XYZ file of C-alpha atoms in Angstrom:
600
model
C 93.326 77.337 97.467
C 92.059 79.784 100.128
C 92.241 83.541 100.011
C 92.872 84.855 103.276
C 90.385 87.391 103.174
C 90.964 85.430 100.515
C 93.710 83.299 101.446
C 96.333 83.101 98.836
C 99.878 82.784 97.900
C 101.236 85.722 96.209
C 103.772 86.098 93.564
C 106.413 88.778 94.668
C 107.966 90.607 91.905
C 104.833 90.125 89.628
C 102.658 92.802 88.861
C 100.000 90.644 90.323
C 99.482 88.479 95.937
C 98.723 84.701 100.032
C 95.094 86.248 100.511
C 93.612 83.311 98.573
C 94.860 80.189 100.529
C 97.891 79.467 98.451
C 100.890 81.523 97.624
C 101.070 84.770 95.883
C 103.836 86.149 93.876
C 105.001 88.972 96.003
C 106.599 92.190 96.611
C 109.291 93.879 94.615
C 110.280 90.482 93.949
C 107.571 88.053 93.925
C 104.414 87.142 91.994
C 100.728 86.383 92.891
C 97.648 85.846 99.754
C 94.025 87.537 105.144
C 91.263 89.180 106.410
C 91.228 92.014 108.628
C 90.793 93.409 111.908
C 90.784 92.802 115.639
C 90.764 96.119 117.050
C 92.314 99.540 116.091
C 92.456 102.574 118.083
C 94.438 105.330 119.903
C 97.291 106.038 117.816
C 100.519 105.421 119.512
C 99.839 102.460 121.798
C 102.203 99.685 121.522
C 101.151 96.307 120.157
C 101.420 93.389 122.530
C 100.247 90.563 120.382
C 101.184 89.487 116.805
C 97.529 90.841 115.690
C 96.394 94.386 115.403
C 96.968 96.597 118.321
C 94.200 97.531 120.755
C 94.461 101.215 120.245
C 91.225 102.136 122.090
C 88.476 104.454 120.976
C 89.516 106.511 117.839
C 88.147 108.851 115.248
C 89.551 109.168 111.685
C 92.314 111.987 111.680
C 92.466 114.237 108.658
C 95.571 114.003 106.520
C 97.254 111.646 104.192
C 100.015 109.248 104.789
C 102.093 108.374 101.610
C 103.432 104.954 101.061
C 105.180 102.821 98.250
C 105.441 99.158 97.963
C 106.744 99.034 94.560
C 106.566 100.393 91.146
C 103.882 98.248 89.309
C 100.651 99.965 88.354
C 97.442 99.413 90.253
C 95.382 96.914 88.131
C 91.916 96.441 89.423
C 89.348 96.665 92.284
C 88.983 92.972 91.811
C 92.387 91.564 92.804
C 91.324 87.894 92.590
C 91.698 86.940 88.978
C 94.911 85.240 87.662
C 95.680 88.483 85.900
C 95.293 90.847 88.923
C 96.459 88.809 91.878
C 99.640 90.129 93.335
C 101.183 91.612 96.330
C 101.148 95.218 94.634
C 97.475 95.093 93.913
C 96.373 93.324 97.343
C 98.319 95.929 99.104
C 95.874 98.405 98.078
C 92.636 96.134 97.876
C 93.037 94.493 101.183
C 92.449 97.760 102.686
C 88.979 97.645 101.015
C 87.504 94.340 101.793
C 86.723 92.520 105.264
C 86.832 88.964 105.952
C 86.167 86.713 108.918
C 89.761 86.341 109.848
C 93.209 87.984 109.341
C 96.791 86.895 109.810
C 98.944 88.504 112.611
C 102.651 89.333 112.128
C 103.946 85.589 112.585
C 101.035 84.046 110.727
C 98.679 83.482 113.719
C 95.136 83.538 112.772
C 92.967 86.280 114.412
C 89.191 86.677 114.198
C 87.636 89.891 112.624
C 84.950 90.609 115.128
C 83.919 93.766 113.353
C 82.667 91.577 110.407
C 81.161 88.861 112.495
C 81.817 85.449 114.183
C 82.226 81.775 113.382
C 82.153 78.621 115.194
C 82.691 74.881 114.352
C 79.481 73.032 115.123
C 80.339 69.524 113.595
C 83.618 67.562 113.117
C 81.848 64.885 110.873
C 81.131 66.135 108.470
C 83.160 69.522 109.136
C 80.399 72.174 109.482
C 81.001 75.990 110.378
C 78.468 78.292 111.155
C 79.074 82.043 110.344
C 77.352 85.088 111.750
C 77.583 88.415 110.019
C 77.425 91.471 112.428
C 73.880 93.096 112.332
C 75.510 96.409 111.368
C 77.958 95.234 108.664
C 77.093 96.751 105.635
C 78.792 97.797 102.289
C 79.860 101.314 101.934
C 76.655 101.972 99.758
C 74.446 101.076 102.618
C 73.528 97.540 101.237
C 73.628 94.915 104.119
C 76.394 92.329 103.999
C 74.499 89.051 103.742
C 74.715 85.374 102.963
C 74.266 86.345 99.266
C 77.729 87.880 99.413
C 79.096 84.376 100.807
C 77.301 82.752 97.989
C 79.268 84.929 95.254
C 82.517 84.101 97.055
C 81.743 80.384 96.600
C 80.505 80.704 93.049
C 83.655 82.743 92.164
C 85.761 79.767 93.577
C 83.667 77.066 92.163
C 85.184 75.441 88.941
C 82.139 73.337 88.681
C 80.154 76.409 87.438
C 81.368 76.426 83.968
C 80.463 76.602 80.467
C 80.760 72.836 79.816
C 84.530 72.437 80.406
C 86.832 72.769 83.250
C 89.258 74.582 80.948
C 86.981 77.403 80.542
C 85.585 78.381 83.998
C 82.679 80.667 84.356
C 84.388 82.888 86.939
C 88.147 83.407 86.122
C 89.346 83.203 89.716
C 92.852 82.487 91.168
C 91.396 79.978 93.364
C 88.847 77.354 91.893
C 88.508 74.509 94.476
C 85.736 75.657 96.749
C 83.133 74.030 94.660
C 84.613 70.675 95.263
C 85.697 71.397 98.940
C 82.078 72.691 99.867
C 79.730 71.141 97.397
C 76.560 72.655 98.386
C 78.013 76.188 99.184
C 76.722 78.414 101.857
C 73.409 77.430 103.114
C 71.016 80.098 104.552
C 68.567 82.876 103.594
C 70.393 84.891 100.937
C 69.209 88.278 102.634
C 69.917 86.884 106.181
C 73.092 87.209 108.307
C 73.606 83.610 109.135
C 74.809 80.652 107.052
C 76.579 77.312 107.343
C 79.039 75.489 105.261
C 79.572 71.821 105.086
C 82.945 70.322 103.866
C 83.039 67.293 101.936
C 86.409 66.400 103.745
C 88.290 67.631 106.527
C 90.078 70.938 105.580
C 93.204 71.856 107.637
C 92.845 75.553 106.526
C 89.100 76.014 106.908
C 89.474 78.905 108.998
C 91.053 80.976 106.322
C 88.598 79.961 103.496
C 87.351 82.947 101.664
C 83.555 83.541 102.411
C 83.680 87.141 101.548
C 85.032 89.091 98.486
C 82.931 91.363 96.374
C 79.384 92.809 96.522
C 76.861 90.207 95.413
C 74.115 92.858 94.784
C 76.402 94.736 92.301
C 77.528 91.639 90.376
C 73.818 90.404 90.247
C 72.686 93.830 88.936
C 75.441 93.825 86.247
C 74.114 90.594 85.194
C 70.525 91.579 84.792
C 69.468 89.691 87.909
C 68.149 90.575 91.338
C 70.344 89.380 94.203
C 67.789 86.668 94.874
C 67.756 85.479 91.368
C 71.597 85.392 91.175
C 71.820 83.266 94.403
C 69.155 81.007 92.939
C 70.999 80.490 89.666
C 74.309 79.796 91.461
C 72.654 77.205 93.948
C 70.918 75.627 90.642
C 74.113 75.508 88.711
C 72.628 77.514 85.907
C 75.813 78.884 84.184
C 73.739 80.159 81.234
C 71.858 82.585 83.522
C 75.089 83.444 85.109
C 77.266 84.232 82.156
C 76.650 88.034 82.073
C 77.253 88.346 85.888
C 80.517 86.269 85.538
C 81.706 88.377 82.453
C 81.276 91.426 84.789
C 83.160 89.919 87.625
C 85.994 88.723 85.343
C 86.570 92.095 83.610
C 84.154 94.790 84.535
C 86.064 96.237 87.332
C 89.332 96.208 85.315
C 89.479 99.773 83.722
C 92.246 101.340 81.890
C 94.883 103.025 84.089
C 93.873 106.231 85.779
C 90.220 105.462 85.392
C 88.239 104.108 88.340
C 84.935 102.186 87.805
C 81.762 104.070 88.692
C 81.496 104.622 92.494
C 78.220 102.847 92.592
C 79.786 99.692 91.141
C 82.737 99.480 93.738
C 81.371 99.521 97.264
C 83.656 98.303 99.904
C 83.240 96.416 103.059
C 86.474 97.554 104.630
C 87.907 100.666 106.307
C 88.972 102.431 103.089
C 87.555 102.741 99.378
C 89.088 103.943 96.207
C 89.291 107.781 96.092
C 91.410 108.530 92.935
C 93.950 107.086 90.501
C 96.808 108.856 88.597
C 98.123 106.547 85.946
C 101.793 105.614 86.429
C 101.848 107.872 89.590
C 99.514 106.675 92.591
C 96.091 105.480 93.915
C 94.585 107.167 96.779
C 92.221 105.455 99.249
C 89.790 107.484 101.485
C 88.335 106.426 104.730
C 84.954 104.679 104.385
C 82.737 107.118 106.445
C 80.118 104.229 106.528
C 82.482 101.632 107.801
C 80.732 99.665 110.661
C 83.923 98.759 112.492
C 86.947 100.458 113.962
C 87.468 103.428 111.578
C 90.637 104.181 109.734
C 93.068 105.915 111.844
C 94.052 108.546 108.910
C 91.538 109.823 106.358
C 93.671 109.140 103.289
C 96.357 106.468 102.285
C 98.142 107.395 99.127
C 99.950 104.419 97.372
C 102.753 105.788 95.070
C 104.057 103.439 92.193
C 107.698 104.011 92.786
C 110.765 101.840 92.024
C 112.820 100.466 94.864
C 115.747 102.731 94.003
C 113.993 105.913 94.617
C 112.366 104.915 97.990
C 114.836 106.018 100.481
C 115.401 109.451 98.729
C 111.567 109.864 98.772
C 111.398 108.876 102.417
C 114.153 111.318 103.331
C 112.352 114.297 101.308
C 109.224 113.491 102.989
C 107.653 112.552 99.638
C 106.834 109.247 101.370
C 106.088 108.331 104.884
C 106.321 104.549 104.653
C 108.300 102.160 102.255
C 108.414 98.534 101.521
C 111.640 98.265 99.300
C 113.375 95.087 98.221
C 115.804 94.421 100.884
C 119.363 95.112 99.664
C 122.576 95.999 101.456
C 122.850 99.360 99.944
C 119.047 100.170 100.857
C 119.758 99.167 104.528
C 122.958 101.141 104.697
C 121.055 104.246 103.069
C 118.300 103.770 105.657
C 120.758 103.698 108.616
C 122.473 106.751 107.208
C 119.076 108.765 107.880
C 119.483 108.106 111.689
C 116.654 109.097 113.951
C 114.518 110.472 111.012
C 113.319 107.076 110.393
C 112.254 103.874 112.182
C 113.661 100.730 110.252
C 111.697 97.433 110.553
C 113.437 94.227 110.009
C 112.754 90.393 110.409
C 112.151 87.016 109.001
C 109.415 86.725 106.317
C 107.450 83.878 104.912
C 108.467 84.929 101.398
C 110.856 82.822 99.391
C 112.655 83.236 96.087
C 113.008 80.482 93.675
C 113.553 79.371 90.040
C 110.503 77.659 88.313
C 110.979 75.715 85.281
C 108.462 75.917 82.306
C 106.934 72.564 81.437
C 104.920 73.629 78.493
C 105.315 71.236 75.555
C 108.334 72.239 73.262
C 110.195 74.040 76.025
C 113.656 72.738 76.663
C 113.133 72.322 80.302
C 110.561 69.685 79.823
C 113.825 67.492 79.702
C 114.582 66.315 83.164
C 118.356 65.899 82.234
C 118.483 69.502 81.354
C 116.983 70.512 84.515
C 119.368 68.465 86.461
C 122.166 70.225 84.606
C 120.927 73.678 85.275
C 120.489 72.768 89.103
C 123.975 71.612 89.176
C 125.405 74.951 87.931
C 123.144 77.504 89.808
C 125.517 78.992 92.531
C 122.767 79.121 95.241
C 125.322 79.394 98.215
C 127.129 82.258 96.318
C 123.798 84.089 95.685
C 123.145 83.834 99.419
C 126.537 84.830 100.641
C 126.881 87.834 98.166
C 123.144 89.144 98.405
C 121.376 87.948 101.490
C 123.856 87.305 104.394
C 124.899 91.178 104.448
C 121.161 91.855 105.327
C 120.732 88.739 107.628
C 124.073 87.144 108.820
C 122.075 83.824 109.525
C 120.645 83.417 106.170
C 121.018 79.975 104.571
C 120.215 78.304 101.309
C 116.548 77.148 101.440
C 116.191 73.695 100.624
C 112.414 73.385 100.932
C 109.189 74.951 99.684
C 106.727 74.525 102.306
C 108.875 74.966 105.557
C 111.060 77.797 106.203
C 114.656 77.687 107.823
C 113.593 79.564 110.827
C 110.677 77.071 111.482
C 111.236 74.235 113.981
C 110.372 71.450 111.616
C 112.899 72.585 109.036
C 115.754 70.302 109.678
C 113.755 67.231 110.218
C 111.797 67.802 106.752
C 115.009 68.430 104.876
C 116.520 65.260 106.084
C 113.579 63.239 104.900
C 113.201 65.138 101.556
C 116.502 66.200 100.078
C 119.963 64.695 99.973
C 121.989 67.708 99.233
C 122.782 66.767 95.653
C 122.599 70.467 94.436
C 124.315 72.123 97.297
C 127.650 72.395 95.487
C 128.149 73.733 91.974
C 129.118 70.972 89.577
C 130.036 72.515 86.360
C 131.750 69.325 85.158
C 128.805 67.231 85.934
C 126.339 69.810 84.124
C 128.637 69.862 81.323
C 128.756 66.174 80.778
C 124.846 66.101 80.782
C 124.679 68.636 78.085
C 127.218 66.789 76.051
C 125.398 63.621 76.500
C 122.090 65.124 75.463
C 123.503 66.992 72.460
C 122.234 70.214 74.070
C 125.480 72.248 74.431
C 124.250 76.096 73.775
C 120.904 75.406 75.034
C 119.512 78.921 75.613
C 117.860 79.442 79.103
C 115.759 82.755 79.342
C 115.472 83.606 83.008
C 112.372 85.823 83.297
C 111.578 88.072 86.126
C 109.812 91.439 86.707
C 112.200 94.209 86.142
C 113.714 96.404 87.139
C 114.874 94.456 90.226
C 118.406 95.145 91.184
C 118.720 91.956 93.319
C 117.199 89.670 90.547
C 119.451 91.218 87.965
C 122.430 90.364 90.199
C 121.146 86.875 90.784
C 120.808 86.244 86.972
C 124.141 87.547 86.532
C 125.717 85.198 89.094
C 123.788 82.311 87.488
C 125.006 83.150 83.966
C 128.701 83.596 85.296
C 128.375 79.791 86.532
C 126.056 78.099 83.905
C 127.712 79.381 80.864
C 130.592 77.707 81.760
C 128.645 74.546 81.677
C 127.432 74.970 78.219
C 124.174 76.823 78.475
C 123.595 80.282 77.187
C 121.977 82.198 79.961
C 119.731 84.990 78.986
C 118.508 87.781 81.148
C 114.861 88.161 80.221
C 113.841 90.614 82.931
C 110.786 92.490 81.753
C 108.484 95.207 83.417
C 105.490 93.411 82.153
C 106.750 89.759 82.952
C 103.671 89.064 85.158
C 101.284 91.547 83.415
C 98.217 90.388 81.715
C 99.416 88.953 78.273
C 103.233 89.411 79.391
C 105.978 87.185 79.145
C 105.013 84.631 81.834
C 101.607 84.341 80.498
C 102.760 83.732 77.047
C 105.344 81.145 78.183
C 108.233 82.925 76.474
C 110.770 81.696 79.188
C 112.569 78.649 80.316
C 113.001 79.534 83.903
C 111.027 82.046 85.922
C 112.680 83.756 88.752
C 110.215 85.071 91.444
C 109.055 84.614 95.065
C 106.022 83.254 96.771
C 104.685 85.362 99.564
C 102.514 83.355 101.953
C 101.253 83.452 105.409
C 101.990 79.916 106.697
C 98.775 78.111 105.521
C 99.015 74.403 105.569
C 97.553 73.192 102.097
C 98.149 76.587 100.068
C 100.905 74.720 98.000
C 98.498 72.610 96.391
C 97.341 75.600 94.245
C 100.949 75.850 92.959
C 102.062 72.339 92.404
C 99.149 70.313 91.560
C 98.006 69.558 87.950
C 95.724 72.250 86.534
C 95.732 74.494 89.592
C 95.540 78.255 88.817
C 98.780 79.193 90.287
C 100.762 76.368 88.715
C 102.038 78.764 86.012
C 104.547 76.455 84.463
C 102.071 73.684 83.840
C 103.734 70.993 85.913
C 101.947 67.823 86.382
C 102.999 64.830 88.460
C 100.157 62.291 89.271
C 101.924 61.162 92.616
C 102.385 64.770 93.581
C 98.624 65.340 93.138
C 97.778 62.440 95.196
C 100.129 63.405 98.056
C 98.577 66.790 98.155
C 95.156 65.573 98.251
C 95.782 63.349 101.396
C 97.409 66.314 103.069
C 94.562 68.807 102.128
C 91.813 66.521 103.420
C 93.302 65.786 106.781
C 93.152 67.666 110.074
C 95.989 65.657 111.683
C 99.192 67.623 112.184
C 101.210 64.339 111.931
C 99.794 63.662 108.491
C 100.654 67.104 107.465
C 104.167 66.616 108.456
C 104.619 63.390 106.935
C 102.972 64.415 103.634
C 105.044 67.560 103.311
C 108.069 65.330 103.488
C 106.766 63.171 100.609
C 105.875 66.018 98.641
C 109.155 67.931 98.968
C 110.970 64.688 97.997
C 108.975 64.286 94.882
C 109.589 68.024 94.017
C 113.278 67.569 94.303
C 113.367 64.243 92.344
C 111.424 65.776 89.724
C 112.912 69.077 89.919
C 109.737 71.102 89.739
C 111.988 74.124 90.453
C 114.971 75.447 92.621
C 114.286 77.143 96.063
C 116.887 79.737 96.755
C 116.411 81.669 100.045
C 113.631 83.143 102.494
C 113.532 86.908 101.954
C 114.918 89.043 104.751
C 112.251 91.529 105.672
C 113.129 95.351 105.354
C 110.956 98.430 105.519
C 110.916 101.951 107.033
C 108.792 104.725 108.029
C 109.100 108.287 109.195
C 109.789 108.768 112.848
C 106.439 110.803 113.043
C 104.321 107.952 111.791
C 102.924 105.571 114.519
C 101.709 102.010 114.346
C 103.855 100.806 111.516
C 104.815 97.177 112.203
C 106.924 94.334 110.649
C 104.969 91.325 109.519
C 106.490 87.891 108.462
C 103.450 87.392 106.222
C 102.819 88.141 102.493
C 100.683 91.176 103.493
C 103.852 93.171 103.783
C 104.425 96.468 105.753
C 100.857 97.778 104.796
C 99.091 94.773 106.687
C 97.870 97.182 109.455
C 97.839 100.432 107.318
C 94.315 101.350 108.692
C 96.120 101.981 112.010
C 98.851 104.340 110.736
C 98.646 107.783 112.137
C 100.826 110.844 112.227
C 101.944 112.017 115.541
C 100.618 115.266 116.989
């Protein structure tokens, strides 16, 4: 999995984000996503590409822009553990860390020339050279160097462990980089150049994460010099790294309202953590030592506000930008504000789905019961009632890796799915339950609450599936995706959330392959694993297309889960806030927040 800036897939609706190259649970409705900047500048200029707008020369303007992307509390400066990886947390931390690339509004990859440059110097083996800008420094004045890339590699290296791959040294949401790049970044730890050599072709090599957190801080907390830390990583000396890894895993995660010591949390991006009011907001302040295009506005205040209160807060000017869950009522309320607001709408690379729990003992380990549940889920009714009023062209989504608005969707569906669950079949579901002696099977559908649309989705599923003989239970919980919460404990039969992504090629491997960090339901199928491995080690688009068809068919035949729909995008901003732009990617409306500025 890659982090895009850490490329990741994000869970939407979880209190956890694709900056790691996979999916992230996202938004007000997803679970646990790209790097940053092309150029920033003169507030007000219109963007002409899908990347960051070229706004010319700017200086940071005093003032605060207030934004909300959801109610969940901020979790940690380190947003790349399984417990902290979500669109909510990433919306904040992505303003603080720079990577070599970032995603534009349609998933196109742009180079972040502020941080440095990269070039492919060999195809066989695939070898990439990275050059960090001479003036690139952490906010505490420490140079950004190869050592920081070594830390990023170590964090994603499951081979650095305490003797068992079941207990990784670093608890990262992405763990495959040690296998993908066996030797790690090569170069002087204190230098500005390094190379990476891939064991096999990697179709997503441009968005692999080579910058995360400050190596000099992690080393110091581990009782090591930066040079000693790098040497221990390269030697595979897990014993020497244990203290440093423990700090990376938990040392930046503090109780709500309490930030780590400022010396322990330098940043490489345009903003740094300023203050945190538990249950209320986090304020970012411009990094005065940022080496790249400066932030357009001095402060960004992220408020933890439920979707239901966002429009009123925008109208009252308590908020300047909102990223609510799209609902018909929300859209109508925003339209009612007239010229006082700008509304952003469009397709997104975020999709809703129902995932089964495959942990031993769970009822849904029985394929026949999964089939019965799929037969009674009213997917078309859900889309017609909840999504089409926002997007008249919306349709039931029948794939996981390709979206209905993408050109290869119809061809892939034709090869992978025969339409067997298009129509509700109560009688067929009822017969299966009777044959399995499973009438009355309780199905707890868990999701991150409160969430009006998801509550309505569960209500429609209950209305249908109870007729077939299931007992559907709404198990919505504000802490469903929180550390130690319902999802982590496995107290559910079906999880309802969304993955938010950015169009990466092989990110789904981190979700569907055996033992991967984002495979929350513990699904395992050896053939699925093999097909993903073939896809993830090829640079050939024809291979990608063919493997995607095979994987999608296997996931339907095995019923990993049930895709529902692609999310319609909806956000809004005060008419006096410039440079707010819709994106289809998991980063959401805050993707270019460093460019937002209030009009004079």
